[in-house]
Coordinates of C-alpha atoms and ligand atoms in Angstrom, one line a residue:
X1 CA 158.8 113.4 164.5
X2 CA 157.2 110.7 162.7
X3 CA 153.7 112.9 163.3
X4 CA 152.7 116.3 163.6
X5 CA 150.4 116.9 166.9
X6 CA 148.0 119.2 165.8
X7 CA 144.9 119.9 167.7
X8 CA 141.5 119.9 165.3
X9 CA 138.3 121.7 165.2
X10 CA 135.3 119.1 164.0
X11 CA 132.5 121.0 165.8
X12 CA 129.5 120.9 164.1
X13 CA 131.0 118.9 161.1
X14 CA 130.4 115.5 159.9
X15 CA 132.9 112.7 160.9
X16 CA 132.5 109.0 159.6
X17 CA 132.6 105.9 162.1
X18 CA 132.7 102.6 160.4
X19 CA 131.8 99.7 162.7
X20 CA 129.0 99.1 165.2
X21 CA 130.8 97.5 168.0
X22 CA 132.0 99.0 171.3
X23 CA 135.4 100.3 170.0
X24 CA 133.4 102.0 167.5
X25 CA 131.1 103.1 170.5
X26 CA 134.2 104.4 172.3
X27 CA 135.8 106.4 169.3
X28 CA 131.9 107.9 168.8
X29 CA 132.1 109.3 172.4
X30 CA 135.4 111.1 172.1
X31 CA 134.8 112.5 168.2
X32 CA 131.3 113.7 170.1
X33 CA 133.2 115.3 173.5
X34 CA 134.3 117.5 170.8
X35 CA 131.7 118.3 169.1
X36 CA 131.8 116.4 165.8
X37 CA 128.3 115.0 163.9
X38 CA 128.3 111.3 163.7
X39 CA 127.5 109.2 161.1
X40 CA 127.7 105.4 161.3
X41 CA 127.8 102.6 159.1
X42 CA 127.3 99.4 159.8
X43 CA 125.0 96.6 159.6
X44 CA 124.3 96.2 163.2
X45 CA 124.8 98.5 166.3
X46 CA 126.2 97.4 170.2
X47 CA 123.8 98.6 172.5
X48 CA 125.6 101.3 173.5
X49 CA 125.5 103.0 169.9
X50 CA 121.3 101.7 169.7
X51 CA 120.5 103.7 172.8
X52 CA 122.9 106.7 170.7
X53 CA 120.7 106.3 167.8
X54 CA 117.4 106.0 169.8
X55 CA 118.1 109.5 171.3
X56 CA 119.2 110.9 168.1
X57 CA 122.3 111.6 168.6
X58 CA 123.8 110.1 165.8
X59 CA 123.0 109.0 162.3
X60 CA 122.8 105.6 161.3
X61 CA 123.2 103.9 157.8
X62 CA 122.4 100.5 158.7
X63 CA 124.2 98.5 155.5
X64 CA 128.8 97.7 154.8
X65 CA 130.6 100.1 154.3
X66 CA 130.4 101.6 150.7
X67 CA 133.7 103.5 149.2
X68 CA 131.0 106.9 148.5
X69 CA 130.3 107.2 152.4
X70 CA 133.3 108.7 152.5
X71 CA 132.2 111.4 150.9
X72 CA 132.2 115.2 152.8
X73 CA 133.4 113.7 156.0
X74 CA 135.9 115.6 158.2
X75 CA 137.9 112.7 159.6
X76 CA 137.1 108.9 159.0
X77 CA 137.6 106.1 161.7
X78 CA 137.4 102.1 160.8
X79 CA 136.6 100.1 163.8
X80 CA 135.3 97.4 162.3
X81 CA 137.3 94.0 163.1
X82 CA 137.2 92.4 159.4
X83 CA 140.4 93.2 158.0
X84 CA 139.4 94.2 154.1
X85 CA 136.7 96.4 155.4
X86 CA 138.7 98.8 157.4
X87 CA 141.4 98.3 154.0
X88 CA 138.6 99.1 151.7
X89 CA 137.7 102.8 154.7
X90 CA 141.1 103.3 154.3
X91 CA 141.5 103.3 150.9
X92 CA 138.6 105.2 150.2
X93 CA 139.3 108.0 152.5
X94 CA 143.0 108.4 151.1
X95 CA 141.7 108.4 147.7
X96 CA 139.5 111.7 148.9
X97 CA 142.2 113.5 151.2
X98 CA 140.2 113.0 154.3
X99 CA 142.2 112.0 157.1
X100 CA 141.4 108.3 158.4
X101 CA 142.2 106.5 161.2
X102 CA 142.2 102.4 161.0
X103 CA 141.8 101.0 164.7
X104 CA 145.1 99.0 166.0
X105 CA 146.4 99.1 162.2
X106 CA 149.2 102.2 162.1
X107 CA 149.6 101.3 158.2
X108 CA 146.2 101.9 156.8
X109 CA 146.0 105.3 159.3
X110 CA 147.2 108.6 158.2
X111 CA 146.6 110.0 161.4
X112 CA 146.6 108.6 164.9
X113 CA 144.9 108.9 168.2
X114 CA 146.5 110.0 171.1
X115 CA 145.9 109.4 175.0
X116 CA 144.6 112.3 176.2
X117 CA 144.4 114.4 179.6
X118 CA 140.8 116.5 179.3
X119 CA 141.4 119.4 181.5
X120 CA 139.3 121.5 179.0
X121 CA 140.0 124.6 177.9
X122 CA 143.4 122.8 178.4
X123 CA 144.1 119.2 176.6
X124 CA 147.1 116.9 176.9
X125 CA 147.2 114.3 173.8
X126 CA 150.3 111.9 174.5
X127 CA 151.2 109.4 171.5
X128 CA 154.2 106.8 170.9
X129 CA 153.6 107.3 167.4
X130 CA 152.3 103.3 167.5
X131 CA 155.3 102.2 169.2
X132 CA 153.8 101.5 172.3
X133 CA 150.4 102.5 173.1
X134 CA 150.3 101.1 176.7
X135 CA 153.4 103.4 177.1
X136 CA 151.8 105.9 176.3
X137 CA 148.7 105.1 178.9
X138 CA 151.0 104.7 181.8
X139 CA 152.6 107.9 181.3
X140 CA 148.9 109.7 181.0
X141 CA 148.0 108.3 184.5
X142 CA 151.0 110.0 185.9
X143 CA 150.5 113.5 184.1
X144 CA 147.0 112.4 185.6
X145 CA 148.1 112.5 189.1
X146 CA 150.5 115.7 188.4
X147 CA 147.2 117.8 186.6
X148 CA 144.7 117.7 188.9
X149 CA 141.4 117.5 188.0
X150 CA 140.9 121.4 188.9
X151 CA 143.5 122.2 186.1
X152 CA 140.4 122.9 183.6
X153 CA 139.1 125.7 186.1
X154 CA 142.2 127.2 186.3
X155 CA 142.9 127.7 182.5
X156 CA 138.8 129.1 182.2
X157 CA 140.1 131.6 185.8
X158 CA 142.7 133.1 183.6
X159 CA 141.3 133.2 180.0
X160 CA 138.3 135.1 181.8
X161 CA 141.1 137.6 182.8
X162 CA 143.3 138.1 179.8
X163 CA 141.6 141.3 178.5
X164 CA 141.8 142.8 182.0
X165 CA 145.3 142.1 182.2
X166 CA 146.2 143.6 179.1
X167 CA 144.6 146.4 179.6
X168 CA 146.2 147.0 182.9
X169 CA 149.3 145.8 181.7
X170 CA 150.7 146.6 178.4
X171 CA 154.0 145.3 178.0
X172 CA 154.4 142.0 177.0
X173 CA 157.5 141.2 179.4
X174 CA 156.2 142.9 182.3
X175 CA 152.8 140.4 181.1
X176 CA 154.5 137.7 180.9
X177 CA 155.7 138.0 184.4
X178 CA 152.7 138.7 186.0
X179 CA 151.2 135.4 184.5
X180 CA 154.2 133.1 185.6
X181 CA 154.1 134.8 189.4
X182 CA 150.1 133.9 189.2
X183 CA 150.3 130.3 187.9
X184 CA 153.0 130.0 190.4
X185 CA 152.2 131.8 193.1
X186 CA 148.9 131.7 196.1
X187 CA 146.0 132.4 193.4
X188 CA 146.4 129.4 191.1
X189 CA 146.8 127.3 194.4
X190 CA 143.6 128.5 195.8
X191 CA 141.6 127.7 192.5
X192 CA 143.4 124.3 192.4
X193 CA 142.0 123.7 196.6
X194 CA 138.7 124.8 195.7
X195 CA 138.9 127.9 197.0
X196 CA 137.5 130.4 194.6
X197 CA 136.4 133.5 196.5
X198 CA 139.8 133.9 197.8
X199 CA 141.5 133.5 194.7
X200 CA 139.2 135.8 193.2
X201 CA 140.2 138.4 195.6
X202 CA 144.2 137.6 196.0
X203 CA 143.8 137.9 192.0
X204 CA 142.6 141.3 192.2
X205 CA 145.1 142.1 194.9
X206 CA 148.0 141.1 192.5
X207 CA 146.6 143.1 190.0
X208 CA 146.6 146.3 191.8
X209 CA 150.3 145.9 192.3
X210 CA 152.0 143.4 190.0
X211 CA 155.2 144.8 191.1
X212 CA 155.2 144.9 194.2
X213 CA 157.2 141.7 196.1
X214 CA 155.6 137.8 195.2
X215 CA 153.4 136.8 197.7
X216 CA 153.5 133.5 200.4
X217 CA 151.3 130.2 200.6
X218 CA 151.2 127.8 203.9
X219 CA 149.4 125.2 203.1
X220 CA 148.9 122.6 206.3
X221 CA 148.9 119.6 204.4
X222 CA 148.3 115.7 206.0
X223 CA 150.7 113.7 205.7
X224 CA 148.8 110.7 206.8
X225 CA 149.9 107.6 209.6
X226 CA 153.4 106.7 208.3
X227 CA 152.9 104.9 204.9
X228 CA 154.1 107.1 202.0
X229 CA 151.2 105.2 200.1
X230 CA 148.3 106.8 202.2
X231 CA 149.5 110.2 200.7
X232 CA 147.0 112.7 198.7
X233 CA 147.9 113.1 195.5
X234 CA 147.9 117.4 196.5
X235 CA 149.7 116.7 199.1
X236 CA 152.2 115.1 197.4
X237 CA 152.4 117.5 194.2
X238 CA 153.0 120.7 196.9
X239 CA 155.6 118.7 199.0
X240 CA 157.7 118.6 195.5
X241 CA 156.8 122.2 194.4
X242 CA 157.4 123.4 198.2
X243 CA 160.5 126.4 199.3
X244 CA 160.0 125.1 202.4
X245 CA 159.1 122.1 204.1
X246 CA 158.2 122.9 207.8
X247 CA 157.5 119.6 209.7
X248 CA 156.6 117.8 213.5
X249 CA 158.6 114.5 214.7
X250 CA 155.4 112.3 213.6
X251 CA 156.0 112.8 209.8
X252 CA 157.9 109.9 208.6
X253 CA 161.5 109.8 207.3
X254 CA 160.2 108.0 204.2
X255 CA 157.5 110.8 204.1
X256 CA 160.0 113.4 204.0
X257 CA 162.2 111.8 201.3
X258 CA 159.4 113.1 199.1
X259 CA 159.7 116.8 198.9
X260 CA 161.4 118.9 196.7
X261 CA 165.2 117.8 196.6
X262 CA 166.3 121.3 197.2
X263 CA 163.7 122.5 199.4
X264 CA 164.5 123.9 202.9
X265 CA 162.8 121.4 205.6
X266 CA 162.6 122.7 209.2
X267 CA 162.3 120.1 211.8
X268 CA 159.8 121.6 214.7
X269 CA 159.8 118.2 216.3
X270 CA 156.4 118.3 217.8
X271 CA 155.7 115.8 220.4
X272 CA 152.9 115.3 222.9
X273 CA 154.5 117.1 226.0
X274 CA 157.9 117.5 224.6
X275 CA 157.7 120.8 222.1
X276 CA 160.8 120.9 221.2
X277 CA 159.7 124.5 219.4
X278 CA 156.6 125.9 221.3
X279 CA 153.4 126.1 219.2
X280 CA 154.0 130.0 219.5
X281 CA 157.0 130.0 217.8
X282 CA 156.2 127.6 215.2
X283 CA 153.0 129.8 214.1
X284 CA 155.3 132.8 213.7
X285 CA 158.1 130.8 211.4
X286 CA 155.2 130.0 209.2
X287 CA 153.8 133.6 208.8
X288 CA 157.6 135.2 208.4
X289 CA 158.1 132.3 205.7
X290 CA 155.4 133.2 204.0
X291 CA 156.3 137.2 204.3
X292 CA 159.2 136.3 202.6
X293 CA 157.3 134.9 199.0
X294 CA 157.9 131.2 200.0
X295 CA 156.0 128.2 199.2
X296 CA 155.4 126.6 202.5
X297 CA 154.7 123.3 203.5
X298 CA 153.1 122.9 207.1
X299 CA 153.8 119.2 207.2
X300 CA 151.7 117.0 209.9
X301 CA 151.2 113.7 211.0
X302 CA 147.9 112.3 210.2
X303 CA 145.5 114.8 209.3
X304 CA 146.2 118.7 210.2
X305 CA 142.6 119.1 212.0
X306 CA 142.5 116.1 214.2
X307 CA 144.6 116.6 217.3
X308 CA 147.3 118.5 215.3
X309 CA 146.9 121.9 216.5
X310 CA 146.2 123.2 212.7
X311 CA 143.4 125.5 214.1
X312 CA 145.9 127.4 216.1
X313 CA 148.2 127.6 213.2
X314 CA 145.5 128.7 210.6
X315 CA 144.2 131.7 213.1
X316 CA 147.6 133.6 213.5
X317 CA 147.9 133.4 209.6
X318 CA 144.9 134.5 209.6
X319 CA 146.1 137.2 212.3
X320 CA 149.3 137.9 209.6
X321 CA 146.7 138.2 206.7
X322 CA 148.5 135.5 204.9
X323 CA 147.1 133.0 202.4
X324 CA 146.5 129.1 203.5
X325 CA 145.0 126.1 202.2
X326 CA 144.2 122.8 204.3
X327 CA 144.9 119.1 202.8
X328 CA 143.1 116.9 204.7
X329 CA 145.5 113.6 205.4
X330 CA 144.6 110.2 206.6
X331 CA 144.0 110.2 210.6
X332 CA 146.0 107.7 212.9
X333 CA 142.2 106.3 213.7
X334 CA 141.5 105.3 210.1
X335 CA 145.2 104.4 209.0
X336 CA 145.8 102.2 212.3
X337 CA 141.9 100.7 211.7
X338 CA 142.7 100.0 208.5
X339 CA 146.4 98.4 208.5
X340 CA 145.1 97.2 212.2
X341 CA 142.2 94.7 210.6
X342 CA 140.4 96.9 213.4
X343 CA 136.7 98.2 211.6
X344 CA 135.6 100.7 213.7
X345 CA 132.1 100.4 213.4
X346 CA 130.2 97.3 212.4
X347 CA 126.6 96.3 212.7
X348 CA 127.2 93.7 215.5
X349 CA 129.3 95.7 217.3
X350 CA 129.6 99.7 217.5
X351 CA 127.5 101.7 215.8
X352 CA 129.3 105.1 217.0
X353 CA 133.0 106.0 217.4
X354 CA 135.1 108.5 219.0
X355 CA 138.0 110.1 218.8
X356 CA 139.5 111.1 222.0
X357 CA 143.2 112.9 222.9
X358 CA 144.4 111.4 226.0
X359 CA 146.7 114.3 226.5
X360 CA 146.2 115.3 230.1
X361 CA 145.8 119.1 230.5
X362 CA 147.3 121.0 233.9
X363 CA 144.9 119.7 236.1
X364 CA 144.8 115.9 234.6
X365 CA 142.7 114.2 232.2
X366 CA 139.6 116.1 232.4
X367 CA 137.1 113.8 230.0
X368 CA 133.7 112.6 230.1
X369 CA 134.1 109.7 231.1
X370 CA 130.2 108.8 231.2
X371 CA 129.4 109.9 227.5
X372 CA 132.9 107.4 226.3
X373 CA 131.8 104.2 228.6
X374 CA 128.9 103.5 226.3
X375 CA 128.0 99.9 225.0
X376 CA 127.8 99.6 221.1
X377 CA 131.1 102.4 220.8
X378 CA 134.5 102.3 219.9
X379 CA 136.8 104.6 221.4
X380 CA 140.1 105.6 219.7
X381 CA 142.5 107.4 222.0
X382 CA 145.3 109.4 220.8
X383 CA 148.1 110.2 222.8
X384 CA 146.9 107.7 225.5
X385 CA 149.9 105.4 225.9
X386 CA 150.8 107.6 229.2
X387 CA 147.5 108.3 230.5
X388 CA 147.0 104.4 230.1
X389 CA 146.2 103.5 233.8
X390 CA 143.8 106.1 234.2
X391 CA 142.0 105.4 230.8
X392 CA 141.6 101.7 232.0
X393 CA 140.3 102.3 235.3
X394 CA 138.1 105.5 234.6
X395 CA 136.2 103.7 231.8
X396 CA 135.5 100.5 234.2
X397 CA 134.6 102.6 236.8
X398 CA 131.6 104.8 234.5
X399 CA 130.7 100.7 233.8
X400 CA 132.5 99.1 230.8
X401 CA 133.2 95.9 231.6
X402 CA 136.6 94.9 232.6
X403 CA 136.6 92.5 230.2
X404 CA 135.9 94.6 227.4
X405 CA 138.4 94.1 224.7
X406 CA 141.2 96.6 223.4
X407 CA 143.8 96.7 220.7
X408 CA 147.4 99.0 220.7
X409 CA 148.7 99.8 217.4
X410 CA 152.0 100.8 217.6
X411 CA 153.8 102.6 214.7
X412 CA 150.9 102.2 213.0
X413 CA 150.5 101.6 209.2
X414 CA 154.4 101.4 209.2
X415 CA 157.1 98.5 208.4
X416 CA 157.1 98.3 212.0
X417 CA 153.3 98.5 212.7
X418 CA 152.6 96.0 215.7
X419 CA 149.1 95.3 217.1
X420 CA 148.8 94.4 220.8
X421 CA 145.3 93.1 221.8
X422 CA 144.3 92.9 225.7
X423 CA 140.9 93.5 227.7
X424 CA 140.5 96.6 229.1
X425 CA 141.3 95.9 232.3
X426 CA 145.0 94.3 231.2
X427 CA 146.1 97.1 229.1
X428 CA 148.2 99.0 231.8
X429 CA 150.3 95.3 232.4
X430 CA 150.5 95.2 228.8
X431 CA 151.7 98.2 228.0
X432 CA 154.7 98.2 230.4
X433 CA 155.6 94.6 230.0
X434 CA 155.7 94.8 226.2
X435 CA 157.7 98.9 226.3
X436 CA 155.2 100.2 224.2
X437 CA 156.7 103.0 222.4
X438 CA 154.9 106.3 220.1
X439 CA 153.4 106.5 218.5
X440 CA 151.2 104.2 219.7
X441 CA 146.7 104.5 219.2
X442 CA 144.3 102.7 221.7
X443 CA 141.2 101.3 220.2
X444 CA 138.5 100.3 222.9
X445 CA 135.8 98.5 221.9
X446 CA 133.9 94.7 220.6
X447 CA 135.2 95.5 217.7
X448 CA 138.6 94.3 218.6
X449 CA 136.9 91.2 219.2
X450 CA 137.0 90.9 215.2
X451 CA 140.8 91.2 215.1
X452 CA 141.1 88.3 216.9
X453 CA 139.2 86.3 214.8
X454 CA 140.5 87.1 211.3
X455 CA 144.0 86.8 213.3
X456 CA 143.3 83.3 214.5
X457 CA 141.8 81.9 211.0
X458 CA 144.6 83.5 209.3
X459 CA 147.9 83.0 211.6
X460 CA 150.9 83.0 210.4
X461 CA 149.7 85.3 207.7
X462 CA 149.9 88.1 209.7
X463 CA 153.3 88.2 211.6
X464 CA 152.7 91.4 213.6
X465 CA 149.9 90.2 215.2
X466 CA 150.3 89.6 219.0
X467 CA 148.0 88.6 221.1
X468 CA 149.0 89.4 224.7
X469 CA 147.7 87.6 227.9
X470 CA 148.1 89.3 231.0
Ligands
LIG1 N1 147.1 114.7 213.6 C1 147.5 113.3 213.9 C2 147.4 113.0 215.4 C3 148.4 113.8 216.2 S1 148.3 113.4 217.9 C4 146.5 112.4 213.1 O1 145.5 112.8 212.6 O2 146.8 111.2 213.1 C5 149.6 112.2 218.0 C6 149.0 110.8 218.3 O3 148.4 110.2 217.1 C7 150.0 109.8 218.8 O4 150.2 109.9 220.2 C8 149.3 108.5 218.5 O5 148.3 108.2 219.4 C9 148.6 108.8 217.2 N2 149.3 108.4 216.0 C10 149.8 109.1 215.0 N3 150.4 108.4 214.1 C11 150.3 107.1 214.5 C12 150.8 105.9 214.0 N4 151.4 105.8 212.8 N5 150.5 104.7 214.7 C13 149.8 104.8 215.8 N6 149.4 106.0 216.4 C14 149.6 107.1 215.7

């Protein structure tokens, strides 16, 4: 170790910036985020450290840098950029034992600033000792990504508690435990989704009987269209901390490859018509997983609340009394739109959208057809590929014109994504003749009509682009 990583308390003390520019205005903001006094010198001031001085917040000394400025500081920091200046800071502040830190000069510093994670109460500082700082940057944005924002609430949930958890449990070991099946377990999950109130009350639960067996988590997370990319960062971070992984036919293979190497995955293959578990079943896997002590992943196509059946899922946990969370994912509509060049409203065009399950029920596809056949509205069907001849004629009939134009995505958002466009009145030609397969979304609407033009300025650009004529 070529440093020692030390974490310092400069609250209320006074720490010495010399420089006026806006690194100087940078390094002011983070000595101030923890609490430090500031005094700056330099002849002029960006205006960034003007409007600093305006408020009061900081001291000025508007003159160079003399060697006595040096004197009673905490920590010094040149960010001027003439060379014998920050030599002169550097010199001066060794001479008094005051730590000092020359900007992009690791020679004059004798200490250095790391990259840091602000979760507070909890802090990550990552340094390359100078070797590298861009290095060290990158790896912050992935410790980013892995300590979520909501990190900070979780460290103040349990420093709140530590009195109350000594007192109701005194031996350190049996402590120790207790914390690890916490920050492991449901509670710290439900702080990190937001839900409080439940943590709270699972907290309290735990407490009551810290020996009793560790309890279960489902959490019905998105997995978005098909594109690993469209992931949430949560999702992603409780695939790879997941027992197991429970999952329906739509979530990708590429998806999959994601979670935990060594977690269990349990293929429900959920299909519109074609369950190859029934819905009944699959809510009862999840609750006796979760009985167990596991970490489960409920992992669906799209988002969990739009035409995935998560609300049935969610009530018999409920039923079970077991703990759930719900990570919203990126819906087929918005994926498909997206990847599609397919905006689903526009000024021109549609100022309303809908989303509508083409499933057919028992007794056929029972839909208002009125309320969808509405100028100035796109209409996103899911599941509609089968119901496809009746969509078509249904819509004409409640008086969209026949003409009106539509747009298949197939495999949306995918290596394989391919978009079909065709008027309304085509589509149930189209979709046999080109053996349209699922998943597949229907967008109805003038905004297709904007597909076609960006596809015709930019062909040859876009090579799964089709445009189909009847
Ligand atoms: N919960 C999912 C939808 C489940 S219903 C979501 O929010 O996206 C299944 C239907 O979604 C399919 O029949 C198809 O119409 C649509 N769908 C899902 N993924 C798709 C994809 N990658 N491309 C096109 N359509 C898709």
């Amino acid at each position: 170790m070529n440093h020692l990583p030390i974490f310092l308390d400069i609250r209320a003390t006074r720490c010495l910036v010399v420089g006026g520019g806006d690194v100087a205005a940078r390094k002011v903001r983070i000595l101030q985020s923890a609490g430090a006094r500031i005094v700056v010198v330099a002849p002029d001031l960006c205006p960034a450290l003007n409007a600093q001085k305006t408020a009061g917040e900081i001291t000025h000394i508007a003159r160079g840098f003399d060697a006595t400025d040096v004197a009673g500081a905490r920590i010094v920091i040149a960010a001027t950029n003439r060379k014998a200046v920050n030599t002169l800071v550097s010199a001066a502040a060794t001479a008094a034992h005051i730590p000092v830190n020359v900007v992009d000069n690791p020679g004059l510093c004798s200490f250095i600033m790391p990259s840091i994670i602000d979760r507070s109460p909890l802090l990550i500082a990552i340094s390359s000792g100078g070797a590298s700082p861009i290095l060290a940057r990158l790896l912050r944005v992935r410790l980013e990504t892995i300590v979520g924002s909501a990190y900070g609430q979780l460290a103040t949930f349990m420093a709140r508690r530590r009195t109350l958890v000594r007192q109701h449990i005194p031996a350190p070991t049996n402590r120790r435990h207790f914390w690890e099946r916490i920050l492991q377990g449901p509670v710290a999950e439900l702080l990190l989704g937001g839900r409080m109130e439940e943590a709270r009350t699972l907290f309290s639960q735990e407490l009551a009987k810290p020996e009793g067996p560790a309890r279960g988590l489902v959490s019905l997370v998105g997995a978005g269209p098909g594109d690993p990319d469209l992931l949430t960062l949560r999702a992603l971070r409780l695939m790879q901390e997941a027992d197991v992984v429970v999952y329906d036919r739509l979530v990708a293979a590429p998806i999959l490859a994601l979670c935990r190497r060594d977690a269990q995955q349990i293929d429900v293959g959920k299909n519109a018509g074609h369950h190859s578990v029934p819905q009944k079943a699959i809510n009862q896997i999840l609750v006796d997983l979760a009985a167990e002590g596991q970490r489960v992943v409920r992992l669906k196509g799209g988002d969990p609340f739009v035409f995935g059946r998560g609300g049935e899922e969610i009530d018999a946990l409920v039923d079970a009394g077991i703990p759930f969370q719900v990570v919203p994912g990126i819906t087929a509509a918005l994926g498909c739109a997206a990847y599609g060049d397919l905006p689903l409203t526009h000024r021109d065009y549609a100022q309303s959208c809908v989303f509508v399950t083409g499933h057919c029920q028992k007794d056929g596809l029972a839909l208002n057809w009125t309320a969808l056949a509405q100028p100035h509205q796109t209409v996103v069907f899911y599941m509609g590929v089968t119901a496809v001849t009746t969509i078509s004629r249904e819509l004409i009939a409640h008086g969209l014109p026949a003409t009106t134009p539509a747009a298949l995505v197939e495999h949306g958002t995918t290596p394989e994504q391919r978009v079909i466009t065709a008027t309304l009145a085509e589509l149930p030609q189209v979709v046999a003749r080109e053996a349209v397969s699922p998943p597949t979304l229907l967008i109805i609407g003038e905004v297709v009509r904007l597909h076609d033009r960006w596809a015709s300025r930019t062909r040859g650009q876009s090579p799964t682009a089709l445009r189909a004529t009847a």
